[in-house]
CSV table of C-alpha atoms in Angstrom, one decimal:
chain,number,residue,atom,x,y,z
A,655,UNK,CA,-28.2,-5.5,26.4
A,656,UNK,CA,-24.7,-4.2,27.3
A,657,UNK,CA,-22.1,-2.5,25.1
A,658,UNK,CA,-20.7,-5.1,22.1
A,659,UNK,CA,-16.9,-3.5,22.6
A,660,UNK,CA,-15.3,-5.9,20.2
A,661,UNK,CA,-17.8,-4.7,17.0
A,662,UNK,CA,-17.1,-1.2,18.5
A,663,UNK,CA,-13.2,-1.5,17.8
A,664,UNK,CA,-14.1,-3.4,14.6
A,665,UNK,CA,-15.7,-0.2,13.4
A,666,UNK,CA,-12.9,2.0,14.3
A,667,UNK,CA,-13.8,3.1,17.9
A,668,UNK,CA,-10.9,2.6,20.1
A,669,UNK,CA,-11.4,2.7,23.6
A,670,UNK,CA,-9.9,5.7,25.4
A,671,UNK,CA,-8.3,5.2,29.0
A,672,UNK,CA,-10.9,8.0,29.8
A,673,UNK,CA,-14.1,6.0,30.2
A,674,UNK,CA,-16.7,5.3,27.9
A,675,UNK,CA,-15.0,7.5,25.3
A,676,UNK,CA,-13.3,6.7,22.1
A,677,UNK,CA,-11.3,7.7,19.8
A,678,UNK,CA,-12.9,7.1,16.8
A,679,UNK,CA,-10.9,6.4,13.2
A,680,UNK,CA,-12.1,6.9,9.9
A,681,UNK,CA,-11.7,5.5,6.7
A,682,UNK,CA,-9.1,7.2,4.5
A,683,UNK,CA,-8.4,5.9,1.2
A,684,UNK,CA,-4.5,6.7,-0.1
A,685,UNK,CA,-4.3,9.8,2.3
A,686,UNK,CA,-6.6,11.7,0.1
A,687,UNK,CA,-9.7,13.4,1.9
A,688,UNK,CA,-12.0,16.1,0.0
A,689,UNK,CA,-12.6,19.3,1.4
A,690,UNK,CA,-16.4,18.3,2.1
A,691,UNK,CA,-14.7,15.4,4.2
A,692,UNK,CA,-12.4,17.5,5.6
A,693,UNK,CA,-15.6,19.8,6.6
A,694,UNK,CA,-17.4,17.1,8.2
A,695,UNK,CA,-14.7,16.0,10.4
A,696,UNK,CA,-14.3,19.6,11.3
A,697,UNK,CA,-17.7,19.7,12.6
A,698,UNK,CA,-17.8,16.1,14.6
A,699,UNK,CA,-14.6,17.4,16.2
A,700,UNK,CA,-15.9,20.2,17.1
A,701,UNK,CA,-19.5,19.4,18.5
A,702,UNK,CA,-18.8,15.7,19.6
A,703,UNK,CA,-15.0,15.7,20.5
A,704,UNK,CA,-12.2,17.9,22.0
A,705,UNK,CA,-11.9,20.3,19.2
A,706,UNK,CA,-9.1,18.2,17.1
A,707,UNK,CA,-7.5,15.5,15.2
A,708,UNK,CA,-5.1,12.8,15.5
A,709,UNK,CA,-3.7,12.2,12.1
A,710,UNK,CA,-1.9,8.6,12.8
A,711,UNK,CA,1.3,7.3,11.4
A,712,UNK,CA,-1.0,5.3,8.3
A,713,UNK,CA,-2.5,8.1,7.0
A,714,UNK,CA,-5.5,7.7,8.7
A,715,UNK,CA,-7.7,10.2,10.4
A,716,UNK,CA,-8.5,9.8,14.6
A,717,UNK,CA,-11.3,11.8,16.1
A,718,UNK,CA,-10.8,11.5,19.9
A,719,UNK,CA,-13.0,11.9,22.8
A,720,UNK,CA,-16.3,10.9,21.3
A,721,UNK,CA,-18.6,10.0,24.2
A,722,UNK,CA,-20.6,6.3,23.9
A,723,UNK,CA,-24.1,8.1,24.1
A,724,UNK,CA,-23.1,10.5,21.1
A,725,UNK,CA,-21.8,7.6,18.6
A,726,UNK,CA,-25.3,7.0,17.0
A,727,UNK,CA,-25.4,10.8,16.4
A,728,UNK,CA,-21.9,10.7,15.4
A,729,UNK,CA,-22.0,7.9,12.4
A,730,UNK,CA,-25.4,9.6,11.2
A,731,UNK,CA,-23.4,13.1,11.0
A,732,UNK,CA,-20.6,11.4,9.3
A,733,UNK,CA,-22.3,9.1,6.7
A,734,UNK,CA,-24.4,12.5,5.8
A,735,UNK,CA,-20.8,14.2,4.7
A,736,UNK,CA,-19.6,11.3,3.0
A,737,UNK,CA,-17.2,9.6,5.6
A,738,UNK,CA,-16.9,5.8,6.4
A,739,UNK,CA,-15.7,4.7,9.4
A,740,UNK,CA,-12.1,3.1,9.9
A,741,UNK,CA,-11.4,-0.8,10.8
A,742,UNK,CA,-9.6,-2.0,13.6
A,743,UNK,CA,-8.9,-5.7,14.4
A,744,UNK,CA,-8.5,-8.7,13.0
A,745,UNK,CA,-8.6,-7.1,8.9
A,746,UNK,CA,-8.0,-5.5,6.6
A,747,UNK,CA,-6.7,-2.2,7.7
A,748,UNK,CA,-6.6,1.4,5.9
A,749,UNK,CA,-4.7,1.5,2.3
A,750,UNK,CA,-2.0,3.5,2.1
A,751,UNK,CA,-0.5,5.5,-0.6
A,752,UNK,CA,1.9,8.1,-1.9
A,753,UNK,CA,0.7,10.7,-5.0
A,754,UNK,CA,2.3,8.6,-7.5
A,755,UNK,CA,2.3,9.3,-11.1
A,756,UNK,CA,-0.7,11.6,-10.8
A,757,UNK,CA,1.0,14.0,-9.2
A,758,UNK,CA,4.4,13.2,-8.8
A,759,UNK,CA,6.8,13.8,-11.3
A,760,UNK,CA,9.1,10.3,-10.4
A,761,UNK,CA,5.8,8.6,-10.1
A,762,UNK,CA,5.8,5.4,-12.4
A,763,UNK,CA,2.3,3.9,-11.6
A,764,UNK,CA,-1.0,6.2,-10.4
A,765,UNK,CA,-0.3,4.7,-6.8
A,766,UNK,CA,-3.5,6.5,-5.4
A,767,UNK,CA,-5.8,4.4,-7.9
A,768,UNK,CA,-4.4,1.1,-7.1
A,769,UNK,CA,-4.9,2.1,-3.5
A,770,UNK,CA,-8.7,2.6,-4.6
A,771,UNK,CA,-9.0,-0.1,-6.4
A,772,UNK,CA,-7.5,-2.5,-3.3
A,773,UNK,CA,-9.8,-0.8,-0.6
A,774,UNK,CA,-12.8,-1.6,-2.8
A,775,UNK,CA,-11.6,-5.1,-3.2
A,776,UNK,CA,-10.1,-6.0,0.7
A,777,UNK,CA,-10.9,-3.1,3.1
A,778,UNK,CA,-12.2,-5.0,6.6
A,779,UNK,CA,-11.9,-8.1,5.0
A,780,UNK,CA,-11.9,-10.3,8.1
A,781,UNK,CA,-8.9,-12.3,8.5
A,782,UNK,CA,-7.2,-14.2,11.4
A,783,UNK,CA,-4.8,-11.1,12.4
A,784,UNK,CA,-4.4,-7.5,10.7
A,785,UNK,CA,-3.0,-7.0,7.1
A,786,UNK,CA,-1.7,-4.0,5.5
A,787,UNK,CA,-1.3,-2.9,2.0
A,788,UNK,CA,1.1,0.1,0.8
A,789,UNK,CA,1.6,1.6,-2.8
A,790,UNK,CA,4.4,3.9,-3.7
A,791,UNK,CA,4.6,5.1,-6.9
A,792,UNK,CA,8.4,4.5,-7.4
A,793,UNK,CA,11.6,3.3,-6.1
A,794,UNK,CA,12.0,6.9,-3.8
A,795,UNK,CA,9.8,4.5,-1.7
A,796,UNK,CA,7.9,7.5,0.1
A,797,UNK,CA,5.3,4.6,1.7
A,798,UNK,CA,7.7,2.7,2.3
A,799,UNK,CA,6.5,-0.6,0.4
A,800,UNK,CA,8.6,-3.5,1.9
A,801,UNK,CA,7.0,-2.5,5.7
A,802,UNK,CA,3.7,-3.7,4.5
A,803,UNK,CA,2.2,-7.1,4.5
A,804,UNK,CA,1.9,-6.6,0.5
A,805,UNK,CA,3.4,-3.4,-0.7
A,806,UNK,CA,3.0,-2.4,-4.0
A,807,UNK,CA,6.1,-0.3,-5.7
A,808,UNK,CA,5.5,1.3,-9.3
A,809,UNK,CA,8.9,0.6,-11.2
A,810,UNK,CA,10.5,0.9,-14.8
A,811,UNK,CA,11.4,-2.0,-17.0
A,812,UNK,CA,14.3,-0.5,-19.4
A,813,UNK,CA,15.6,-1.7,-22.9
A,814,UNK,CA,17.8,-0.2,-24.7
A,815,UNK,CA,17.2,0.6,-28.7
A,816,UNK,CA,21.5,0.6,-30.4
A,817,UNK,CA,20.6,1.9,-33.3
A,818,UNK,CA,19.3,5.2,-32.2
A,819,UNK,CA,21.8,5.9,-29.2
A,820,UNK,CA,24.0,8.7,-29.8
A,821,UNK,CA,26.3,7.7,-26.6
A,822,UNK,CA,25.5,11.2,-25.4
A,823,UNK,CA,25.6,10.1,-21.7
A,824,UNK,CA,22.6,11.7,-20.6
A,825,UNK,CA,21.4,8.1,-19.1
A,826,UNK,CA,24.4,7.8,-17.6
A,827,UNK,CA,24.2,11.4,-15.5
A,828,UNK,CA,20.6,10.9,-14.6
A,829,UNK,CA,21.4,7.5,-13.0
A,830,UNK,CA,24.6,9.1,-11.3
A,831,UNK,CA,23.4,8.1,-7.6
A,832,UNK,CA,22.6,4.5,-8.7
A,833,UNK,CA,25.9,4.2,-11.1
A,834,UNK,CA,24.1,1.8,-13.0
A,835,UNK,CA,24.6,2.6,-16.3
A,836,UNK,CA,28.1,3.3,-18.5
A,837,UNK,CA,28.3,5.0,-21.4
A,838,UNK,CA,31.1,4.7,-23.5
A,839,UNK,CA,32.2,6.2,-27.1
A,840,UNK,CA,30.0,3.0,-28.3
A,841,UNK,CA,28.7,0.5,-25.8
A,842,UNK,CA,26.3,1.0,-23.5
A,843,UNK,CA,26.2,-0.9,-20.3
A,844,UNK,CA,24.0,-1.4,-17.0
A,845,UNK,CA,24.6,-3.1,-13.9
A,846,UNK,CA,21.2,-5.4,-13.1
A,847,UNK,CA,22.1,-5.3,-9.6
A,848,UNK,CA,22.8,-1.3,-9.4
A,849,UNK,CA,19.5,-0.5,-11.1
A,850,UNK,CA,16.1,0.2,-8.9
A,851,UNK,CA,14.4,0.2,-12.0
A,852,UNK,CA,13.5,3.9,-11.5
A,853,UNK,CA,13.1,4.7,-15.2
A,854,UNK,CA,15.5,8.3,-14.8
A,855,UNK,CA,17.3,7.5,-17.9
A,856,UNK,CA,14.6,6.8,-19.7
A,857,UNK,CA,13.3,10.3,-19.0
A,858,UNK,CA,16.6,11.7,-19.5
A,859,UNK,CA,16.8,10.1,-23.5
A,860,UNK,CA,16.1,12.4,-25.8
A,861,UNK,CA,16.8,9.9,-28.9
A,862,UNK,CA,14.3,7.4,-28.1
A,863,UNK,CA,17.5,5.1,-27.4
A,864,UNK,CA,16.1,3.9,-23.9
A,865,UNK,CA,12.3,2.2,-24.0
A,866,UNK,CA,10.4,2.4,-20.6
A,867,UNK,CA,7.9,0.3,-19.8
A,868,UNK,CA,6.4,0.7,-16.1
A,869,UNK,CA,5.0,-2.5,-13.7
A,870,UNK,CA,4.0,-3.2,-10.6
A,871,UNK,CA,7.0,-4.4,-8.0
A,872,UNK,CA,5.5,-6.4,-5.3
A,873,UNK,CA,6.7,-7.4,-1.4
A,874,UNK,CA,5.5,-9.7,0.6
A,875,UNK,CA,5.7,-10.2,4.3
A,876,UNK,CA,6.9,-6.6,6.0
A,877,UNK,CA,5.6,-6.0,9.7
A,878,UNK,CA,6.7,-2.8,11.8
A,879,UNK,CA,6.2,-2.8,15.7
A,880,UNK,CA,7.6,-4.4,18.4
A,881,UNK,CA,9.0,-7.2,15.6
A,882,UNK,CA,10.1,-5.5,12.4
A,883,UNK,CA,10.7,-7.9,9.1
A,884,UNK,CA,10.9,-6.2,5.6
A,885,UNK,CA,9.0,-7.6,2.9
A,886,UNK,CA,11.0,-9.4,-0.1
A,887,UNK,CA,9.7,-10.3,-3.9
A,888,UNK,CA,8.2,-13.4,-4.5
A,889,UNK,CA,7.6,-12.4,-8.8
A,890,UNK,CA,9.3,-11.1,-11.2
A,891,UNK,CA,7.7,-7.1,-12.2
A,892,UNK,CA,4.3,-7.2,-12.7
A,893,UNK,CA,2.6,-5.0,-15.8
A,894,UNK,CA,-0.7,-5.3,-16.2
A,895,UNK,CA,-3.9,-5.4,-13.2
A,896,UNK,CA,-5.4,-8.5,-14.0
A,897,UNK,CA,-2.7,-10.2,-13.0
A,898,UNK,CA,-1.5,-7.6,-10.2
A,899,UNK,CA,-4.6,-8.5,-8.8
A,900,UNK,CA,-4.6,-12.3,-9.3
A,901,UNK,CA,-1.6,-12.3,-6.9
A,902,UNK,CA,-2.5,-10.3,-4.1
A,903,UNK,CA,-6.0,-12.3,-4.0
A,904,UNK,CA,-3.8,-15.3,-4.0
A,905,UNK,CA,-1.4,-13.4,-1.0
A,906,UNK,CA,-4.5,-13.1,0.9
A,907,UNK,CA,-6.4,-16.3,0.5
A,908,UNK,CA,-2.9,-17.8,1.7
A,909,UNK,CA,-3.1,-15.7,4.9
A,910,UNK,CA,-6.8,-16.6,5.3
A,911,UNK,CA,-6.2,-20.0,4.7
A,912,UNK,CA,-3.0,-20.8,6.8
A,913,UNK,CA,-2.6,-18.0,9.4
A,914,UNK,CA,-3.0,-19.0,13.3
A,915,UNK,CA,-4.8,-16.1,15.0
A,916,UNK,CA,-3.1,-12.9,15.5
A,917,UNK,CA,0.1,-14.0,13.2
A,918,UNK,CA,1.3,-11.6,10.7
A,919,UNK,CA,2.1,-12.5,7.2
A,920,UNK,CA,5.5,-12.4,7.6
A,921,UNK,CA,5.1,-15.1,11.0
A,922,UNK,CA,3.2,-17.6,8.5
A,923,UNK,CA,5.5,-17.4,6.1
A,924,UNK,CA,8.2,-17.9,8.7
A,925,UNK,CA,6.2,-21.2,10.1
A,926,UNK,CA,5.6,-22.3,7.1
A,927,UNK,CA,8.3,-21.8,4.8
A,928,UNK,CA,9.3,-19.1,2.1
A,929,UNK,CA,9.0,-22.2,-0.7
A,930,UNK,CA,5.5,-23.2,0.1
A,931,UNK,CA,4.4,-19.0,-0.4
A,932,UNK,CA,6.2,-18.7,-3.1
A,933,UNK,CA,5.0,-21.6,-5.1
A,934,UNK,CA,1.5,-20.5,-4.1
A,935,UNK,CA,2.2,-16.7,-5.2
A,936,UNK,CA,4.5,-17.6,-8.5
A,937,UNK,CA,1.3,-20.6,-9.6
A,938,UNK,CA,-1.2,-17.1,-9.2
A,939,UNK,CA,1.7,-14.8,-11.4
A,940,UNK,CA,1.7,-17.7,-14.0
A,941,UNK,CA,-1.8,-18.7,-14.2
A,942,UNK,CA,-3.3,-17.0,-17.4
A,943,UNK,CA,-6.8,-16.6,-17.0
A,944,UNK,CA,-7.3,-15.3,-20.5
């Protein structure tokens, strides 16, 4: 029985222009690896490749120049230390994600475990063309959120409490990029289309004055490549998981559903119509399953 290329390059091994070698990719959840990971890779590398890493442009992991006979070898070796192997194709592709609130002091959401929890739920999920999820953990938009298929953007709902503002202006310097917020000797102001929703004044308030509460701020349809198309919103800001993840199973059942082979997200929508998705995606956000 000859080679099965296609399942191949559904598992992650790409074919190289040198013959019957591959560079193989690996799954990486967020961009986080652990230093027994990071060992194993070392040692496939070394014993089965060229001595190196690609590290690709989706925080994912490339081992190139891993011969055909050696892959059996290889996948044992890796599976031992811990490391899946990446998806190509026609799927669900590798989850990206910035540090987020776990790390990052501007982070609004943990981005890293909503990246875990959407691998778990999606990753190589077959579908009629690649789909890509991103999570940043705030509007600095380190991943980039509206390039994705779905991105995912952690984001601060504000309201402001009269009684206990002191009009000390300290909002009003935190948001001094945005100049979203005035501050006078007794009014306090903000300019909805200004505000990113990064929640800075919030941590600037001292007097309890400015009430954060932190959501999910979701884009739908971005595509980078040869045709780029940024993502737009389709809901309002999103605050608890259940229903996080009630929309993006209703984003994808819509792609599997409706998408003509090897058509982006943002093409369907395009064929289709922005109405149509977003009655789909708004039905999802206003379903309560409870």
């Amino acid at each position: 029985m000859g080679t099965d290329y296609a399942q191949l390059k559904a598992n992650g091994f790409m074919l190289q222009k040198q013959t019957d070698h591959f560079s193989m990719r690996l799954r990486v959840v967020g961009g986080n690896l652990t230093h027994e990971q990071l060992d194993t890779i070392r040692r496939v590398a070394e014993k089965y490749g060229a001595g190196y890493v690609h590290l690709t442009s989706r925080q994912g992991v490339e081992i190139p120049f891993i011969r055909l006979k050696d892959i059996d070898e290889v996948v044992a070796t890796l599976n031992e230390g811990g490391v899946a192997l990446g998806a190509s194709g026609p799927r669900v592709r590798t989850v990206t994600a910035c540090q987020g609130g776990r790390v990052c002091p501007s982070g609004r959401i943990d981005a890293f475990e909503i990246a875990e929890e959407l691998d778990k739920r999606y990753y190589g999920r077959n579908l009629p063309h690649k789909f890509k999820f991103g999570v940043t953990g705030c509007p600095n938009n380190c991943l980039k959120a509206e390039e994705n298929d779905l991105g995912v953007k952690g984001v601060t709902e504000t309201r402001w409490e009269p009684t206990k503002c002191v009009y000390c202006g300290a909002c009003q310097r935190a948001c001094a990029k945005r100049h979203a917020i005035r501050v006078a000797l007794d009014s306090w102001t903000v300019d909805a289309e200004r505000c990113n929703h990064c929640g800075k004044c919030v941590d600037a308030c001292r007097k309890g004055a400015l009430l954060g509460r932190n959501g999910y701020q979701l884009t739908f349809g971005g595509a980078f490549g040869a045709t780029v198309r940024y993502g737009r919103a389709a809901t309002p800001i999103i605050f608890d998981k259940e229903t996080l993840f009630r929309v993006v199973d209703a984003t994808v059942e819509y792609f599997e559903r409706n998408a003509a082979p090897k058509e982006r997200l943002a093409a369907t929508i395009e064929r289709r119509g922005w109405d149509e998705f977003q009655t789909t995606i708004r039905a999802a956000y206003d379903r309560d399953d409870a």
